[in-house]
């Protein structure tokens, strides 16, 4: 419209209702910047009356202006003044209008020059719309987007594995930690099912409880055993929670997983260490106790056997009471049997001296086998397989005799009916670490392996931890003392060795004693043999001598 027409009363009066009905604020200024007209929307948006607007120019109005970034917007750059100076329209200028300490009102401003019939700019019309609500919505959206980005970055950079699935369990998102933990690429997991991680070691009822909980809208927490792509077992603590939409309907599930494999392994090792220490303490206590009892009891037996021999000599010299002589002979036999039993008590033999010397294992094995064969039933066979190339051992023969006898007797008693006991010995080199079944220590290296295998029923897994406890036995009352394997443990560790048990139900049992290769005597020349370095210390401080055997 041509602005001068507003000065014609009839036209102006006709446009006034339309002018006031507009939702946008409108202000008309003359060439000097003075307000000629303004509508009701302009007064409402700016919070100024018509009189105040008409009394001030733009720069003297009781208002201040802001840019979108919050910095001051100079009044002389107001779009109306720019149009007045340049004659050019200004479009879509966003400004914040501030009155006193109130919250800014944000407006979208346009200014248009109005020219008369000669083309001279006679006035400027400024229109502006209140976009405060839109600006607040934009700010809220930006804040939400910022929070979303922060959350997304936090999940992406989290050290915990995060998986998001739809309601049916189809994977929609995995973070880098999840890919690293399981060894899969992101593309391989998107669209897959979490079943891809299953190890088969988590009971089905655990998964049933998980789904029952999350489908009901609850959060499930627990431990799962999963597997990585390369088959490695991963123990995890898992938290699975439902994600609801704006209507409260569960649309997704989010799982947060923490790898506790090492933690559980450390706990297992600590438990084994505590058990090992407790077992050693019990063994040491029993060994100390039995050593003292055995010493005193051996002294009593010495008196019994001595006086039995004196009585028997007198009766035989007198030639009378032959029945009494026979009774005395039984007493002496029983006493000698008791003395032999005492010799096996843990700690008793160890308190004596260790007389290490070159000993042929094959000869010692033949001697022990000969003694045992006399006690074997016809249904049990004894087979020996000693490597003939083994050199002599730097040991106390009594210790090895005791070791072999206890192993063989234990194997003989394990066979119920027909079967075979096999004794073997040979060198063995272990490149990887194994764990001693009697002391719990890890070991590797070069060893002399003495093995005794039987065809018995095997050892139940729940009893294996107690095999080497003094006086523990699975035999009937009166059938076993429970000190055989305890003696094996003591002798093996006296020479810095270890014991391994290989057994499964119904497949028999093999007990392997591994003695360090340092006890082997090495050949020096055709006529001389000498012990390996360190052989003299194999018995600890009991035999610290420089051995050289012709």
Short mmCIF file of C-alpha atoms in Angstrom, two decimals:
data_model
loop_
_atom_site.label_atom_id
_atom_site.label_comp_id
_atom_site.label_asym_id
_atom_site.label_seq_id
_atom_site.Cartn_x
_atom_site.Cartn_y
_atom_site.Cartn_z
CA UNK A 1 0.00 0.00 0.00
CA UNK A 2 1.11 3.60 -0.47
CA UNK A 3 1.87 4.97 3.00
CA UNK A 4 0.68 8.60 2.35
CA UNK A 5 -2.81 7.24 1.90
CA UNK A 6 -2.90 6.69 5.70
CA UNK A 7 -3.09 10.45 6.07
CA UNK A 8 -6.36 10.48 4.23
CA UNK A 9 -8.83 10.09 7.09
CA UNK A 10 -11.30 7.93 5.25
CA UNK A 11 -8.75 5.35 4.15
CA UNK A 12 -7.01 5.37 7.49
CA UNK A 13 -10.25 4.88 9.39
CA UNK A 14 -11.14 1.99 7.07
CA UNK A 15 -7.82 0.21 7.60
CA UNK A 16 -7.62 0.79 11.34
CA UNK A 17 -9.67 -2.31 12.41
CA UNK A 18 -7.67 -4.55 10.08
CA UNK A 19 -4.46 -2.98 11.27
CA UNK A 20 -5.31 -3.72 14.94
CA UNK A 21 -6.55 -7.26 14.20
CA UNK A 22 -3.16 -8.41 12.92
CA UNK A 23 -1.23 -10.93 15.09
CA UNK A 24 2.07 -9.40 14.04
CA UNK A 25 3.21 -6.13 15.49
CA UNK A 26 3.32 -3.25 12.97
CA UNK A 27 4.99 0.14 13.44
CA UNK A 28 5.17 2.83 10.77
CA UNK A 29 7.87 5.51 11.04
CA UNK A 30 8.49 8.62 9.01
CA UNK A 31 11.76 9.48 7.36
CA UNK A 32 13.07 10.81 10.66
CA UNK A 33 12.27 7.62 12.52
CA UNK A 34 9.27 9.00 14.41
CA UNK A 35 6.37 6.67 14.99
CA UNK A 36 3.38 7.52 12.80
CA UNK A 37 1.23 4.48 13.63
CA UNK A 38 1.34 1.25 15.61
CA UNK A 39 -1.10 -1.58 16.16
CA UNK A 40 -2.27 -3.37 19.30
CA UNK A 41 -0.02 -6.38 18.67
CA UNK A 42 3.03 -4.08 18.66
CA UNK A 43 2.05 -2.63 22.03
CA UNK A 44 1.46 -6.13 23.48
CA UNK A 45 4.69 -7.64 22.16
CA UNK A 46 6.92 -4.73 23.17
CA UNK A 47 5.06 -3.97 26.39
CA UNK A 48 4.87 -0.25 25.52
CA UNK A 49 1.85 2.00 25.03
CA UNK A 50 1.10 3.97 21.87
CA UNK A 51 1.99 7.19 23.66
CA UNK A 52 5.45 5.90 24.76
CA UNK A 53 6.20 4.70 21.24
CA UNK A 54 5.24 8.05 19.75
CA UNK A 55 7.28 10.01 22.31
CA UNK A 56 10.59 8.20 21.55
CA UNK A 57 12.70 7.27 18.61
CA UNK A 58 14.19 3.79 18.34
CA UNK A 59 17.39 4.62 20.20
CA UNK A 60 15.68 6.38 23.12
CA UNK A 61 13.01 3.74 23.77
CA UNK A 62 13.22 2.16 27.26
CA UNK A 63 14.28 -1.13 25.63
CA UNK A 64 17.51 -3.03 25.01
CA UNK A 65 18.16 -5.62 22.35
CA UNK A 66 19.95 -8.98 22.16
CA UNK A 67 21.43 -11.10 19.43
CA UNK A 68 20.60 -14.83 19.27
CA UNK A 69 23.88 -15.68 20.98
CA UNK A 70 22.92 -13.41 23.94
CA UNK A 71 25.28 -10.56 23.09
CA UNK A 72 23.97 -6.95 22.87
CA UNK A 73 22.28 -5.89 19.63
CA UNK A 74 23.18 -2.21 19.02
CA UNK A 75 20.12 0.00 18.64
CA UNK A 76 21.60 1.76 15.61
CA UNK A 77 21.54 -1.58 13.79
CA UNK A 78 17.79 -1.93 14.31
CA UNK A 79 16.31 -3.10 10.96
CA UNK A 80 14.09 0.02 10.75
CA UNK A 81 17.10 2.35 11.07
CA UNK A 82 19.12 0.27 8.59
CA UNK A 83 16.26 0.58 6.07
CA UNK A 84 15.96 4.31 6.75
CA UNK A 85 19.68 4.75 6.08
CA UNK A 86 20.04 2.40 3.14
CA UNK A 87 16.57 2.34 1.62
CA UNK A 88 16.89 -1.45 1.50
CA UNK A 89 14.41 -3.84 3.11
CA UNK A 90 15.61 -6.09 5.95
CA UNK A 91 14.31 -9.62 6.19
CA UNK A 92 13.99 -12.20 9.01
CA UNK A 93 16.13 -10.49 11.60
CA UNK A 94 15.91 -12.26 14.99
CA UNK A 95 16.18 -9.97 18.00
CA UNK A 96 15.61 -10.24 21.71
CA UNK A 97 13.71 -7.28 23.20
CA UNK A 98 14.37 -6.67 26.90
CA UNK A 99 12.41 -4.30 29.12
CA UNK A 100 13.73 -3.73 32.65
CA UNK A 101 14.70 -7.09 34.24
CA UNK A 102 12.08 -9.13 32.45
CA UNK A 103 12.78 -12.19 30.35
CA UNK A 104 13.56 -11.22 26.73
CA UNK A 105 10.83 -11.34 24.14
CA UNK A 106 12.15 -12.80 20.90
CA UNK A 107 10.87 -11.35 17.67
CA UNK A 108 11.36 -12.02 13.97
CA UNK A 109 11.63 -8.55 12.32
CA UNK A 110 11.09 -7.38 8.76
CA UNK A 111 11.38 -3.72 7.63
CA UNK A 112 10.10 -2.38 4.33
CA UNK A 113 10.67 1.10 2.86
CA UNK A 114 7.49 2.99 1.73
CA UNK A 115 7.88 5.45 -1.16
CA UNK A 116 5.68 8.27 -2.41
CA UNK A 117 4.65 8.98 -5.98
CA UNK A 118 8.01 10.54 -6.76
CA UNK A 119 9.88 7.48 -5.50
CA UNK A 120 11.17 9.19 -2.43
CA UNK A 121 11.24 7.07 0.73
CA UNK A 122 8.55 8.60 2.85
CA UNK A 123 8.36 6.05 5.65
CA UNK A 124 9.43 2.62 6.92
CA UNK A 125 6.99 -0.07 8.02
CA UNK A 126 8.40 -2.60 10.53
CA UNK A 127 6.56 -5.85 11.15
CA UNK A 128 7.58 -8.32 13.84
CA UNK A 129 6.20 -11.62 15.13
CA UNK A 130 6.60 -12.95 18.68
CA UNK A 131 8.69 -16.14 18.38
CA UNK A 132 9.51 -16.46 22.09
CA UNK A 133 7.65 -19.75 22.35
CA UNK A 134 9.46 -21.12 19.32
CA UNK A 135 12.82 -19.99 20.70
CA UNK A 136 12.09 -21.71 24.00
CA UNK A 137 11.11 -24.87 22.11
CA UNK A 138 14.31 -24.65 20.08
CA UNK A 139 16.35 -24.21 23.26
CA UNK A 140 14.62 -27.18 24.86
CA UNK A 141 15.21 -29.22 21.71
CA UNK A 142 18.87 -28.22 21.61
CA UNK A 143 19.20 -29.12 25.30
CA UNK A 144 17.51 -32.45 24.65
CA UNK A 145 19.74 -33.09 21.66
CA UNK A 146 22.79 -32.11 23.74
CA UNK A 147 21.71 -34.50 26.49
CA UNK A 148 21.10 -37.17 23.86
CA UNK A 149 24.56 -36.62 22.39
CA UNK A 150 26.11 -36.69 25.84
CA UNK A 151 24.25 -39.90 26.66
CA UNK A 152 25.20 -41.45 23.33
CA UNK A 153 28.84 -40.48 23.81
CA UNK A 154 28.80 -41.76 27.39
CA UNK A 155 27.40 -45.12 26.25
CA UNK A 156 29.80 -45.30 23.31
CA UNK A 157 32.81 -44.51 25.51
CA UNK A 158 31.71 -46.63 28.47
CA UNK A 159 34.01 -49.44 29.54
CA UNK A 160 30.96 -51.64 30.15
CA UNK A 161 29.38 -53.54 27.27
CA UNK A 162 25.97 -52.06 26.36
CA UNK A 163 23.40 -53.82 24.17
CA UNK A 164 19.99 -52.44 23.15
CA UNK A 165 17.41 -54.79 21.67
CA UNK A 166 13.82 -54.49 20.54
CA UNK A 167 11.01 -56.13 22.50
CA UNK A 168 11.67 -59.45 20.76
CA UNK A 169 15.39 -59.50 21.59
CA UNK A 170 16.75 -58.42 18.20
CA UNK A 171 19.94 -56.37 18.70
CA UNK A 172 19.60 -52.75 17.56
CA UNK A 173 22.69 -51.18 19.14
CA UNK A 174 26.03 -52.28 20.61
CA UNK A 175 28.76 -49.99 21.89
CA UNK A 176 32.47 -50.42 21.06
CA UNK A 177 33.17 -52.04 24.45
CA UNK A 178 30.69 -54.80 23.60
CA UNK A 179 32.37 -55.44 20.24
CA UNK A 180 35.79 -55.52 21.91
CA UNK A 181 34.62 -57.87 24.66
CA UNK A 182 33.09 -60.46 22.35
CA UNK A 183 35.33 -60.01 19.30
CA UNK A 184 32.52 -59.23 16.83
CA UNK A 185 32.19 -56.28 14.45
CA UNK A 186 29.21 -54.00 15.00
CA UNK A 187 27.67 -55.05 11.68
CA UNK A 188 27.78 -58.69 12.71
CA UNK A 189 25.76 -58.03 15.87
CA UNK A 190 23.12 -55.58 14.62
CA UNK A 191 20.06 -57.63 13.79
CA UNK A 192 21.38 -60.73 15.57
CA UNK A 193 20.04 -62.29 18.77
CA UNK A 194 21.90 -62.19 22.11
CA UNK A 195 21.86 -65.99 21.88
CA UNK A 196 25.00 -65.55 19.78
CA UNK A 197 26.89 -65.07 23.07
CA UNK A 198 25.55 -68.14 24.87
CA UNK A 199 28.13 -70.52 26.30
CA UNK A 200 25.79 -73.33 27.32
CA UNK A 201 26.96 -73.03 30.93
CA UNK A 202 24.15 -70.78 32.18
CA UNK A 203 21.09 -72.85 33.27
CA UNK A 204 17.91 -72.41 31.22
CA UNK A 205 15.99 -71.38 34.32
CA UNK A 206 18.22 -68.30 34.67
CA UNK A 207 17.19 -67.10 31.20
CA UNK A 208 13.56 -67.91 31.99
CA UNK A 209 13.73 -65.74 35.12
CA UNK A 210 15.40 -62.95 33.12
CA UNK A 211 12.67 -62.81 30.47
CA UNK A 212 9.90 -63.17 33.02
CA UNK A 213 11.27 -60.18 34.95
CA UNK A 214 11.86 -57.77 32.05
CA UNK A 215 8.61 -58.60 30.22
CA UNK A 216 6.80 -57.73 33.42
CA UNK A 217 8.51 -54.32 33.35
CA UNK A 218 11.13 -55.04 36.01
CA UNK A 219 14.93 -54.90 35.96
CA UNK A 220 16.83 -58.20 36.09
CA UNK A 221 20.28 -58.36 37.66
CA UNK A 222 22.51 -61.41 37.85
CA UNK A 223 25.53 -63.27 36.46
CA UNK A 224 25.81 -64.99 33.08
CA UNK A 225 28.50 -67.15 31.49
CA UNK A 226 28.94 -66.20 27.83
CA UNK A 227 31.54 -66.89 25.16
CA UNK A 228 33.46 -64.59 22.86
CA UNK A 229 33.85 -65.25 19.17
CA UNK A 230 37.11 -67.17 19.75
CA UNK A 231 35.46 -69.42 22.36
CA UNK A 232 36.83 -67.69 25.45
CA UNK A 233 34.52 -68.01 28.46
CA UNK A 234 33.38 -64.64 29.86
CA UNK A 235 31.81 -64.35 33.30
CA UNK A 236 29.63 -61.20 33.50
CA UNK A 237 27.40 -59.28 35.85
CA UNK A 238 24.41 -58.21 33.79
CA UNK A 239 21.64 -55.67 34.31
CA UNK A 240 18.72 -55.78 31.83
CA UNK A 241 16.06 -53.03 31.99
CA UNK A 242 12.97 -52.25 29.88
CA UNK A 243 12.76 -48.97 27.95
CA UNK A 244 9.24 -47.51 27.70
CA UNK A 245 7.78 -45.03 25.19
CA UNK A 246 5.72 -41.95 26.08
CA UNK A 247 2.66 -44.15 26.61
CA UNK A 248 4.49 -46.40 29.07
CA UNK A 249 4.67 -49.35 26.63
CA UNK A 250 7.91 -51.39 26.71
CA UNK A 251 9.55 -51.02 23.31
CA UNK A 252 13.19 -51.88 23.95
CA UNK A 253 15.54 -53.54 26.44
CA UNK A 254 18.96 -52.27 27.44
CA UNK A 255 21.58 -54.61 28.88
CA UNK A 256 24.70 -53.35 30.67
CA UNK A 257 27.41 -55.98 31.14
CA UNK A 258 30.57 -55.94 33.25
CA UNK A 259 33.29 -58.55 32.70
CA UNK A 260 34.12 -60.17 36.05
CA UNK A 261 36.04 -63.16 34.66
CA UNK A 262 39.29 -62.09 36.29
CA UNK A 263 37.51 -61.17 39.52
CA UNK A 264 35.96 -64.64 39.78
CA UNK A 265 39.30 -66.23 38.91
CA UNK A 266 41.01 -64.18 41.63
CA UNK A 267 38.31 -65.22 44.10
CA UNK A 268 38.79 -68.85 43.12
CA UNK A 269 42.55 -68.57 43.59
CA UNK A 270 42.10 -66.87 46.97
CA UNK A 271 39.73 -69.62 48.04
CA UNK A 272 42.19 -72.28 46.89
CA UNK A 273 44.99 -70.46 48.72
CA UNK A 274 42.96 -70.31 51.94
CA UNK A 275 42.10 -73.99 51.56
CA UNK A 276 45.73 -74.84 50.87
CA UNK A 277 46.95 -72.92 53.91
CA UNK A 278 44.26 -74.50 56.08
CA UNK A 279 45.15 -77.96 54.76
CA UNK A 280 48.85 -77.39 55.37
CA UNK A 281 48.12 -76.10 58.87
CA UNK A 282 46.02 -79.20 59.61
CA UNK A 283 48.71 -81.45 58.17
CA UNK A 284 51.43 -79.70 60.14
CA UNK A 285 49.38 -79.91 63.33
CA UNK A 286 48.63 -83.60 62.86
CA UNK A 287 52.24 -84.28 61.84
CA UNK A 288 53.56 -82.58 64.97
CA UNK A 289 51.05 -84.39 67.15
CA UNK A 290 51.63 -87.81 65.64
CA UNK A 291 55.38 -87.33 65.71
CA UNK A 292 55.29 -86.83 69.46
CA UNK A 293 52.84 -89.68 70.01
CA UNK A 294 54.82 -91.98 67.73
CA UNK A 295 58.04 -91.23 69.58
CA UNK A 296 56.53 -92.01 72.98
CA UNK A 297 54.64 -95.02 71.68
CA UNK A 298 57.80 -96.37 70.03
CA UNK A 299 59.57 -96.20 73.38
CA UNK A 300 56.71 -98.18 74.99
CA UNK A 301 56.87 -100.74 72.17
CA UNK A 302 60.61 -101.09 72.69
CA UNK A 303 59.96 -102.09 76.29
CA UNK A 304 57.14 -104.49 75.30
CA UNK A 305 59.22 -106.15 72.60
CA UNK A 306 62.29 -106.30 74.83
CA UNK A 307 60.52 -107.95 77.76
CA UNK A 308 58.64 -110.25 75.35
CA UNK A 309 61.96 -111.46 73.99
CA UNK A 310 63.38 -112.00 77.50
CA UNK A 311 60.28 -113.96 78.55
CA UNK A 312 60.38 -116.04 75.41
CA UNK A 313 64.07 -116.83 75.89
CA UNK A 314 63.44 -118.00 79.46
CA UNK A 315 60.50 -120.20 78.51
CA UNK A 316 62.31 -121.78 75.59
CA UNK A 317 65.38 -122.42 77.79
CA UNK A 318 63.15 -124.03 80.41
CA UNK A 319 61.46 -126.18 77.78
CA UNK A 320 58.07 -125.92 79.41
CA UNK A 321 54.85 -124.16 78.55
CA UNK A 322 55.22 -124.29 74.73
CA UNK A 323 51.78 -122.67 74.35
CA UNK A 324 52.99 -119.63 76.27
CA UNK A 325 56.01 -119.45 73.97
CA UNK A 326 53.70 -119.38 71.00
CA UNK A 327 51.62 -116.65 72.61
CA UNK A 328 54.75 -114.59 73.23
CA UNK A 329 55.72 -115.07 69.61
CA UNK A 330 52.34 -113.61 68.56
CA UNK A 331 52.86 -110.68 70.93
CA UNK A 332 56.27 -109.98 69.39
CA UNK A 333 54.84 -110.19 65.84
CA UNK A 334 52.02 -107.81 66.75
CA UNK A 335 54.48 -105.41 68.36
CA UNK A 336 56.70 -105.42 65.29
CA UNK A 337 53.64 -104.77 63.14
CA UNK A 338 52.74 -101.83 65.37
CA UNK A 339 56.29 -100.47 65.10
CA UNK A 340 56.11 -100.69 61.27
CA UNK A 341 52.84 -98.79 61.38
CA UNK A 342 54.32 -96.06 63.56
CA UNK A 343 57.15 -95.64 61.06
CA UNK A 344 54.54 -94.54 58.53
CA UNK A 345 53.00 -91.83 60.70
CA UNK A 346 53.43 -88.36 59.10
CA UNK A 347 56.39 -86.51 60.48
CA UNK A 348 57.98 -89.48 62.25
CA UNK A 349 60.39 -90.51 59.48
CA UNK A 350 61.08 -86.86 58.65
CA UNK A 351 62.47 -86.22 62.10
CA UNK A 352 65.24 -88.68 61.43
CA UNK A 353 68.28 -88.19 59.24
CA UNK A 354 68.15 -88.23 55.44
CA UNK A 355 70.80 -90.62 54.23
CA UNK A 356 70.84 -89.90 50.48
CA UNK A 357 72.85 -92.26 48.29
CA UNK A 358 72.78 -93.60 44.76
CA UNK A 359 69.80 -95.95 44.51
CA UNK A 360 68.57 -97.98 41.56
CA UNK A 361 64.84 -97.42 41.18
CA UNK A 362 64.31 -100.59 39.14
CA UNK A 363 65.94 -102.74 41.82
CA UNK A 364 63.93 -101.07 44.56
CA UNK A 365 60.73 -101.49 42.53
CA UNK A 366 61.41 -105.23 42.10
CA UNK A 367 61.90 -105.60 45.82
CA UNK A 368 58.66 -103.78 46.68
CA UNK A 369 56.75 -105.64 43.95
CA UNK A 370 57.99 -108.96 45.31
CA UNK A 371 56.73 -108.09 48.77
CA UNK A 372 53.36 -106.93 47.43
CA UNK A 373 52.77 -109.93 45.15
CA UNK A 374 52.62 -112.18 48.16
CA UNK A 375 49.55 -110.27 49.37
CA UNK A 376 47.75 -110.00 46.01
CA UNK A 377 44.73 -112.21 45.26
CA UNK A 378 44.84 -114.31 42.12
CA UNK A 379 42.45 -111.92 40.38
CA UNK A 380 44.81 -108.94 40.65
CA UNK A 381 47.92 -108.61 38.47
CA UNK A 382 50.94 -106.38 39.14
CA UNK A 383 52.79 -104.98 36.13
CA UNK A 384 56.00 -102.93 36.40
CA UNK A 385 57.37 -100.71 33.64
CA UNK A 386 60.52 -98.94 34.84
CA UNK A 387 62.52 -97.18 32.13
CA UNK A 388 65.77 -99.19 32.02
CA UNK A 389 67.66 -96.07 30.88
CA UNK A 390 66.97 -94.27 34.14
CA UNK A 391 70.16 -93.54 36.06
CA UNK A 392 70.42 -94.04 39.79
CA UNK A 393 68.63 -91.67 42.15
CA UNK A 394 70.20 -89.58 44.88
CA UNK A 395 67.65 -90.50 47.58
CA UNK A 396 67.24 -92.25 50.88
CA UNK A 397 66.18 -95.79 49.77
CA UNK A 398 63.93 -96.07 52.81
CA UNK A 399 61.94 -93.05 51.65
CA UNK A 400 61.40 -94.40 48.13
CA UNK A 401 60.62 -97.89 49.50
CA UNK A 402 57.99 -96.32 51.74
CA UNK A 403 56.63 -94.22 48.83
CA UNK A 404 56.28 -97.18 46.45
CA UNK A 405 54.81 -99.50 49.06
CA UNK A 406 52.09 -97.02 50.05
CA UNK A 407 51.19 -96.29 46.43
CA UNK A 408 50.96 -99.97 45.53
CA UNK A 409 49.03 -101.00 48.64
CA UNK A 410 46.60 -98.13 48.05
CA UNK A 411 46.09 -99.28 44.43
CA UNK A 412 45.70 -102.94 45.48
CA UNK A 413 43.01 -102.07 48.01
CA UNK A 414 41.13 -99.98 45.42
CA UNK A 415 40.46 -103.03 43.20
CA UNK A 416 37.34 -104.97 44.05
CA UNK A 417 37.53 -108.19 42.08
CA UNK A 418 39.68 -108.59 38.96
CA UNK A 419 42.05 -105.88 37.85
CA UNK A 420 45.61 -104.73 37.27
CA UNK A 421 48.02 -102.54 39.20
CA UNK A 422 50.63 -100.86 36.99
CA UNK A 423 53.84 -99.29 38.28
CA UNK A 424 55.85 -97.18 35.84
CA UNK A 425 58.68 -94.63 36.00
CA UNK A 426 60.28 -92.41 33.36
CA UNK A 427 61.56 -88.91 32.73
CA UNK A 428 59.00 -86.22 31.94
CA UNK A 429 59.37 -82.62 30.76
CA UNK A 430 56.49 -80.21 31.43
CA UNK A 431 56.43 -77.04 29.33
CA UNK A 432 53.18 -75.67 30.80
CA UNK A 433 52.30 -75.20 34.45
CA UNK A 434 50.48 -77.94 36.34
CA UNK A 435 49.02 -77.81 39.86
CA UNK A 436 50.03 -80.18 42.63
CA UNK A 437 46.95 -81.99 43.97
CA UNK A 438 48.38 -82.29 47.46
CA UNK A 439 49.94 -78.87 48.12
CA UNK A 440 48.18 -76.76 45.45
CA UNK A 441 51.39 -75.16 44.08
CA UNK A 442 52.03 -74.64 40.37
CA UNK A 443 55.09 -76.29 38.82
CA UNK A 444 56.75 -77.11 35.51
CA UNK A 445 60.14 -78.26 34.24
CA UNK A 446 61.93 -81.63 34.17
CA UNK A 447 60.87 -84.45 36.48
CA UNK A 448 61.12 -88.14 37.26
CA UNK A 449 57.53 -89.38 37.11
CA UNK A 450 56.67 -92.43 39.24
CA UNK A 451 53.14 -93.57 38.42
CA UNK A 452 50.83 -96.20 39.94
CA UNK A 453 47.55 -96.93 38.16
CA UNK A 454 44.70 -99.22 39.20
CA UNK A 455 41.48 -100.49 37.61
CA UNK A 456 39.34 -99.63 40.62
CA UNK A 457 36.15 -97.52 40.71
CA UNK A 458 38.05 -94.22 40.74
CA UNK A 459 37.83 -91.36 43.21
CA UNK A 460 34.65 -89.25 43.46
CA UNK A 461 35.37 -85.56 42.73
CA UNK A 462 34.04 -84.47 46.13
CA UNK A 463 36.68 -86.59 47.93
CA UNK A 464 39.76 -85.57 45.94
CA UNK A 465 40.46 -82.49 48.05
CA UNK A 466 40.81 -84.66 51.18
CA UNK A 467 42.93 -87.51 49.79
CA UNK A 468 46.15 -86.34 51.40
CA UNK A 469 44.72 -85.43 54.80
CA UNK A 470 46.24 -87.55 57.56
CA UNK A 471 43.89 -90.29 58.80
CA UNK A 472 41.29 -89.64 56.09
CA UNK A 473 40.18 -92.90 54.46
CA UNK A 474 37.26 -94.14 52.37
CA UNK A 475 37.71 -97.72 53.56
CA UNK A 476 35.59 -99.52 56.09
CA UNK A 477 36.35 -99.01 59.77
CA UNK A 478 39.35 -101.14 60.67
CA UNK A 479 40.32 -101.63 56.99
CA UNK A 480 42.58 -98.61 56.55
CA UNK A 481 44.61 -96.12 58.58
CA UNK A 482 44.29 -93.12 56.26
CA UNK A 483 48.01 -92.34 56.40
CA UNK A 484 49.22 -93.97 53.15
CA UNK A 485 48.73 -90.99 50.83
CA UNK A 486 49.74 -88.59 53.60
CA UNK A 487 53.10 -90.41 53.67
CA UNK A 488 53.28 -90.13 49.85
CA UNK A 489 52.70 -86.38 50.16
CA UNK A 490 55.38 -86.03 52.85
CA UNK A 491 58.04 -88.03 51.00
CA UNK A 492 57.37 -86.34 47.64
CA UNK A 493 57.64 -82.86 49.12
CA UNK A 494 60.66 -83.82 51.20
CA UNK A 495 62.47 -84.06 47.85
CA UNK A 496 60.81 -80.85 46.54
CA UNK A 497 58.43 -82.90 44.39
CA UNK A 498 54.70 -82.87 43.75
CA UNK A 499 51.77 -85.26 43.36
CA UNK A 500 49.13 -85.47 40.63
CA UNK A 501 45.90 -87.49 40.76
CA UNK A 502 44.16 -88.55 37.53
CA UNK A 503 40.82 -90.19 38.14
CA UNK A 504 37.25 -90.37 36.94
CA UNK A 505 34.37 -92.52 38.19
CA UNK A 506 34.50 -96.11 36.86
CA UNK A 507 37.83 -95.53 35.04
CA UNK A 508 40.29 -96.26 37.84
CA UNK A 509 42.86 -93.96 39.34
CA UNK A 510 46.44 -92.95 38.60
CA UNK A 511 48.64 -91.30 41.21
CA UNK A 512 51.79 -89.74 39.82
CA UNK A 513 54.66 -88.62 42.02
CA UNK A 514 56.95 -86.14 40.26
CA UNK A 515 60.41 -85.84 41.76
CA UNK A 516 62.78 -83.15 40.44
CA UNK A 517 65.24 -84.32 37.79
CA UNK A 518 68.04 -83.04 40.01
CA UNK A 519 67.88 -86.26 42.06
CA UNK A 520 69.03 -88.25 39.01
CA UNK A 521 72.67 -89.30 38.92
CA UNK A 522 74.33 -88.39 35.61
CA UNK A 523 77.10 -90.40 33.97
CA UNK A 524 80.52 -88.73 33.93
CA UNK A 525 82.60 -91.51 32.41
CA UNK A 526 82.56 -95.29 32.13
CA UNK A 527 83.72 -95.80 35.68
CA UNK A 528 82.43 -92.80 37.58
CA UNK A 529 78.97 -91.28 38.18
CA UNK A 530 78.13 -88.05 39.97
CA UNK A 531 74.98 -86.36 41.14
CA UNK A 532 73.41 -83.49 39.18
CA UNK A 533 74.06 -80.06 40.62
CA UNK A 534 71.58 -79.48 43.42
CA UNK A 535 71.04 -83.20 44.11
CA UNK A 536 72.72 -82.91 47.49
CA UNK A 537 70.13 -80.31 48.55
CA UNK A 538 67.13 -82.35 47.38
CA UNK A 539 66.60 -83.55 50.94
CA UNK A 540 66.85 -79.99 52.26
CA UNK A 541 69.43 -79.60 54.99
CA UNK A 542 69.34 -83.32 55.85
CA UNK A 543 72.00 -84.40 53.36
CA UNK A 544 74.18 -81.43 52.42
CA UNK A 545 77.17 -83.37 51.15
CA UNK A 546 79.11 -83.57 47.90
CA UNK A 547 78.19 -87.01 46.53
CA UNK A 548 80.55 -88.92 44.24
CA UNK A 549 79.83 -92.60 43.71
CA UNK A 550 82.29 -94.98 42.11
#
